[in-house]
Short mmCIF file of C-alpha atoms and ligand atoms in Angstrom, two decimals:
data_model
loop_
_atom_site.label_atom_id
_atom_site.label_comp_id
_atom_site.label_asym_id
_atom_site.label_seq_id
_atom_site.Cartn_x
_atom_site.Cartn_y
_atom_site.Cartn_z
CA UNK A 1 141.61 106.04 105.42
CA UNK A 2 141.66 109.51 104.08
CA UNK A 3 139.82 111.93 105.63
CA UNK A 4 137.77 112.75 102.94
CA UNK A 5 136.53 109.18 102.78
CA UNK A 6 135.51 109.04 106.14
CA UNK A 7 132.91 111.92 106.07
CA UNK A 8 132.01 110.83 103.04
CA UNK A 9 131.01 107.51 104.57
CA UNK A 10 130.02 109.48 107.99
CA UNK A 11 127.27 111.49 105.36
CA UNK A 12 125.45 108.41 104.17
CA UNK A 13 125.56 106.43 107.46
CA UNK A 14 123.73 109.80 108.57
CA UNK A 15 121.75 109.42 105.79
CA UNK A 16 120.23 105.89 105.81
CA UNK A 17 119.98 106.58 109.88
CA UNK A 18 117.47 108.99 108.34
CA UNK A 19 115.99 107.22 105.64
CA UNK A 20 112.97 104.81 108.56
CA UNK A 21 112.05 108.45 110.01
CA UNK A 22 111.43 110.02 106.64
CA UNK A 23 109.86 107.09 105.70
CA UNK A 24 107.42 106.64 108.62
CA UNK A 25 106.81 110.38 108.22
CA UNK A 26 105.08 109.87 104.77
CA UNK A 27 101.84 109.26 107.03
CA UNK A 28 101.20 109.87 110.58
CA UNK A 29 99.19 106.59 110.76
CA UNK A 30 97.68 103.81 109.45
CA UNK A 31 94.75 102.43 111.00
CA UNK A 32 93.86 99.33 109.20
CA UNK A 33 90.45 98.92 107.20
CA UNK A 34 90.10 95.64 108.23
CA UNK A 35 87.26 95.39 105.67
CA UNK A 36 90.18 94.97 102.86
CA UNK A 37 92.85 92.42 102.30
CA UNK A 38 95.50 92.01 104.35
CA UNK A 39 98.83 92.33 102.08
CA UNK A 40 102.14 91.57 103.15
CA UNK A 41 103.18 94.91 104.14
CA UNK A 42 100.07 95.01 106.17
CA UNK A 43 96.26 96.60 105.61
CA UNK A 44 94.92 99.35 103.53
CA UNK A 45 94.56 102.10 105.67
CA UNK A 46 90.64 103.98 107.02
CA UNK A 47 90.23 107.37 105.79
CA UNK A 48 90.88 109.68 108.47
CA UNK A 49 88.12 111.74 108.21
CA UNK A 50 86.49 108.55 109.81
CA UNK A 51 88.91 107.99 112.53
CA UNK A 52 88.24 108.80 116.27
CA UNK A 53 90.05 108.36 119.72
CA UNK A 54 88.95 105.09 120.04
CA UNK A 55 90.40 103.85 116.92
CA UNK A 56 93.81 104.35 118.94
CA UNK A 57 92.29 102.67 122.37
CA UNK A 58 92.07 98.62 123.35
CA UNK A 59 89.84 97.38 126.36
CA UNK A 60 90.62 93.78 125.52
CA UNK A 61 93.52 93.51 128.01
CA UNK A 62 91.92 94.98 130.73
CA UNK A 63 90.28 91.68 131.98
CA UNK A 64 91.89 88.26 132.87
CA UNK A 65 90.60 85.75 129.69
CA UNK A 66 88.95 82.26 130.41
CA UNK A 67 91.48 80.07 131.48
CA UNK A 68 89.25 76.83 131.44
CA UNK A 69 90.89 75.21 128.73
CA UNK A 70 93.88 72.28 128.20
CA UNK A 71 96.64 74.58 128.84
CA UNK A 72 94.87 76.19 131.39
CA UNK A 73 95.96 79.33 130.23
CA UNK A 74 94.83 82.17 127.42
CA UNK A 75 96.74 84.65 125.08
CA UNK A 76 94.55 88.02 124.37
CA UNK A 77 96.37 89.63 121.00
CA UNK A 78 96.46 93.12 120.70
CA UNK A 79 97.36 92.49 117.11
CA UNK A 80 96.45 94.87 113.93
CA UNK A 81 93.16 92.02 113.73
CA UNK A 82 92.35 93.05 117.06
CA UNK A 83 93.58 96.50 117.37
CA UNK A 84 93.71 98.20 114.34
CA UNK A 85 96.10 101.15 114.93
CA UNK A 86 99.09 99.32 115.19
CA UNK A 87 98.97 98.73 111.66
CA UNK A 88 102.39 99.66 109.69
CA UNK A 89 103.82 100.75 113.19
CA UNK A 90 105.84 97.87 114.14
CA UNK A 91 104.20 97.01 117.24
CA UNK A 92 101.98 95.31 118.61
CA UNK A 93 101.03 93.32 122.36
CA UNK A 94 99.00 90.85 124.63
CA UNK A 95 97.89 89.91 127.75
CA UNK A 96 98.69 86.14 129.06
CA UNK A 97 96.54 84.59 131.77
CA UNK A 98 98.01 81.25 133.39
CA UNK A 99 96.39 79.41 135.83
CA UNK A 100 97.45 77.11 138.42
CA UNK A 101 99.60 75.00 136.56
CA UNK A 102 99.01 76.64 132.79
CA UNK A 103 101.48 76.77 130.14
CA UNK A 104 101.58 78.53 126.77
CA UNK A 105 103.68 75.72 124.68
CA UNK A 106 106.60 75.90 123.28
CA UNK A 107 105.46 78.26 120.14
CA UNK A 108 107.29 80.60 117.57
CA UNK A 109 106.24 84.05 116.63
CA UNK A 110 108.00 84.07 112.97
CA UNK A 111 107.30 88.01 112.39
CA UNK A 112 108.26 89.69 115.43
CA UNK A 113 110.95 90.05 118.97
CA UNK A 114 108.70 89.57 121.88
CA UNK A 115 109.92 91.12 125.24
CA UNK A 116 107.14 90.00 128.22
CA UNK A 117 106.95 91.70 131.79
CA UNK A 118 105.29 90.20 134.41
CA UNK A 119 102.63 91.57 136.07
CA UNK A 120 100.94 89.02 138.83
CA UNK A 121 102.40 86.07 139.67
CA UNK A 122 105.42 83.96 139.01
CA UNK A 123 106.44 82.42 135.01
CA UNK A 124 109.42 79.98 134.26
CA UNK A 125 110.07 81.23 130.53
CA UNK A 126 112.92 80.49 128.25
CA UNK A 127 114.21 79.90 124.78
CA UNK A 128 116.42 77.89 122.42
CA UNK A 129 118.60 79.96 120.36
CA UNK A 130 119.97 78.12 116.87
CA UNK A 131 122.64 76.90 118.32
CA UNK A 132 120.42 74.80 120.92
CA UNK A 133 121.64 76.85 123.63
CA UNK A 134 118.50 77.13 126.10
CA UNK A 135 117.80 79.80 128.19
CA UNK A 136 114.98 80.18 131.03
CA UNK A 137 114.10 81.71 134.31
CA UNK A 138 111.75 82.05 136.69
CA UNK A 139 110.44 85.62 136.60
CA UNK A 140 108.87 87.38 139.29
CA UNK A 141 106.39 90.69 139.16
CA UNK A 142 108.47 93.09 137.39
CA UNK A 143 110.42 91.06 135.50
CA UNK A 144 111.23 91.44 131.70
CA UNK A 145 112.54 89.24 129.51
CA UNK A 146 113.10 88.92 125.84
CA UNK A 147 112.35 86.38 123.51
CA UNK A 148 114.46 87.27 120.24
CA UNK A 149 112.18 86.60 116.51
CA UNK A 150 111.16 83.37 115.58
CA UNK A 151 113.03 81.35 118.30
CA UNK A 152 111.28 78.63 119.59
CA UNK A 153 110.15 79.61 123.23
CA UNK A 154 107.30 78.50 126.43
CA UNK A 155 106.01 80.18 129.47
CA UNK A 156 105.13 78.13 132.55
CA UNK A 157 103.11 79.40 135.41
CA UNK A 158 105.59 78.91 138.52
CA UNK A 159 103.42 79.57 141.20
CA UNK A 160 100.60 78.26 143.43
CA UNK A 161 98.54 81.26 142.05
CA UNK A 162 97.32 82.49 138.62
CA UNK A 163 100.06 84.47 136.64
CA UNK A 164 99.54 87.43 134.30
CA UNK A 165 102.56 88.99 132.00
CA UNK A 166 102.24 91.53 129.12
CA UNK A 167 104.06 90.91 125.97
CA UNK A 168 104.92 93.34 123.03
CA UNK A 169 105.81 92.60 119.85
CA UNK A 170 108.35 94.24 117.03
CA UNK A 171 105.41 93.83 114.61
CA UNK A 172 101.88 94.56 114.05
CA UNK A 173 101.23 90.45 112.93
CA UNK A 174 103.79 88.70 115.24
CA UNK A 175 102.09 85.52 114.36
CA UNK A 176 101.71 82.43 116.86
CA UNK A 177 102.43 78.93 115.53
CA UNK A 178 102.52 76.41 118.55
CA UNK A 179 104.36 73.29 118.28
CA UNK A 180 102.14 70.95 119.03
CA UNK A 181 99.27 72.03 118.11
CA UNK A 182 101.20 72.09 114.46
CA UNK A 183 102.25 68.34 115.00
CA UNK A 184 99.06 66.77 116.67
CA UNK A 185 96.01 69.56 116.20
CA UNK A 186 96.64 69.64 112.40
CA UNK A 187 95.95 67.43 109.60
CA UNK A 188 99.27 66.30 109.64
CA UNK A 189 99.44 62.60 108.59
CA UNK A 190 100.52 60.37 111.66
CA UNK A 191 103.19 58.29 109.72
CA UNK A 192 105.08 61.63 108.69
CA UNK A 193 104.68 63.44 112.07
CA UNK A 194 106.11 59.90 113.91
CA UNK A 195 108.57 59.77 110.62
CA UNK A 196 109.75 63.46 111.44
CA UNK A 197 109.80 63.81 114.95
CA UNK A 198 111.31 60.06 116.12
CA UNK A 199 108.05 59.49 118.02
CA UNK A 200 106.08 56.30 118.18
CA UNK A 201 103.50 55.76 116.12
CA UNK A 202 101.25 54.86 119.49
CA UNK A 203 102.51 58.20 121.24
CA UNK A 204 101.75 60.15 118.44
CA UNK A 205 98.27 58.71 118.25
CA UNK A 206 97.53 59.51 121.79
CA UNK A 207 98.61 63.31 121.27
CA UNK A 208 96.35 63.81 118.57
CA UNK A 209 93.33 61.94 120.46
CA UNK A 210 94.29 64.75 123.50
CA UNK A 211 94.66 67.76 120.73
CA UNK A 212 92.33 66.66 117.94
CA UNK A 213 94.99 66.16 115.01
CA UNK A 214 93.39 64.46 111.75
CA UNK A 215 94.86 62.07 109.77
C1 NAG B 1 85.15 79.33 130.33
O1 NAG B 1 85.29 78.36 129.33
C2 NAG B 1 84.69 77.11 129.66
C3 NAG B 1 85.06 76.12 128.57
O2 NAG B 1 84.78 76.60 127.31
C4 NAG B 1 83.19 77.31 129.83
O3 NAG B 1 82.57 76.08 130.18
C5 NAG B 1 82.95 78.36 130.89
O4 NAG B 1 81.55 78.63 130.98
C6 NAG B 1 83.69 79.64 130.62
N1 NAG B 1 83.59 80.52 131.75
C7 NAG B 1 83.19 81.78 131.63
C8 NAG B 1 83.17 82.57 132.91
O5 NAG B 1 82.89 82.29 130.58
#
């Protein structure tokens, strides 16, 4: 290639490298009004003049959730409807408690990369990539793994003891859809979820008798 091309091409890849920075630097922040609609680039933002510190500060991971549930186990978002400076950032987190024997099912998070560390405890977690390759692990204390964007993917407590992990997310409204809560806590009609998924009509009646499905 001439020369001349190549810093010519060398200039704009400098350029668009630029381009997110400049960008982000059009505002410092966005704290979200949470009074206003939610659009898809995220909330209106508060006026300044009525932020303080603890418009930047979350409390609600400091404590282990309730735990007394069917999976035995809680997610605590610190999402922009929870914590409204990571609004237009691009990130965003949450605590996981697991009990004895909890599980956070298989689930997708269709807006965001997750990557989870440990924290207490031990967590078998994994994922299917698109090509049905499955990865998982047991993680100890200190361990981090990565869960790439809108793969479907579980954690599993591993232990005798409860487990805690942190997540973060690679958006500010990761969502959470969990699998079967979609196909037997929803409204879903029984003959298309059996019809869809290959299951029997009698097994997919008892899941939505365990996980209150309609229809
Ligand atoms: C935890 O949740 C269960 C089920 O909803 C409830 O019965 C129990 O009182 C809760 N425990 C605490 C400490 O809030």
């Amino acid at each position: 290639m001439e020369k001349a091309v190549v810093a010519a091409l060398m200039v704009v890849a400098a350029v668009a490298a630029l381009l997110p920075a400049a960008m982000a630097g059009v505002v410092d922040f966005c704290v979200a009004d949470l009074a206003a609609a939610p659009t898809p680039a995220g909330y209106p933002c508060k006026k300044e003049a009525a932020l303080t510190v603890d418009d930047f500060v979350f409390s609600g991971l400091s404590k282990a959730a309730n735990t007394t549930n069917i999976i035995k186990a809680a997610v605590t978002p610190a999402f922009d409807a929870q914590f409204p400076a990571v609004n237009g950032l691009g990130i965003s987190l949450a605590r996981l408690d697991l009990a004895p024997g909890g599980v956070i099912p298989l689930h997708v998070h269709p807006n965001g990369n997750e990557v989870l560390v440990v924290t207490q405890g031990a967590i078998a977690a994994g994922f299917v990539s698109s090509s049905n390759a499955v990865y998982y692990k047991t993680l100890h204390k200190g361990d981090v793994m990565v869960f790439p964007q809108g793969l479907l993917h579980f954690q599993i407590n591993a232990g005798g003891r409860s487990a805690v992990a942190l997540v973060s997310f690679s958006s500010p409204n990761p969502g959470l859809q969990i699998t079967s809560i979609a196909l037997f806590g929803s409204s879903f009609p029984s003959s298309l979820v059996s019809g869809t998924t290959f299951l029997s009509p009698a097994e997919v009646k008892r899941l939505k008798a365990v996980l209150g499905g309609t229809n």
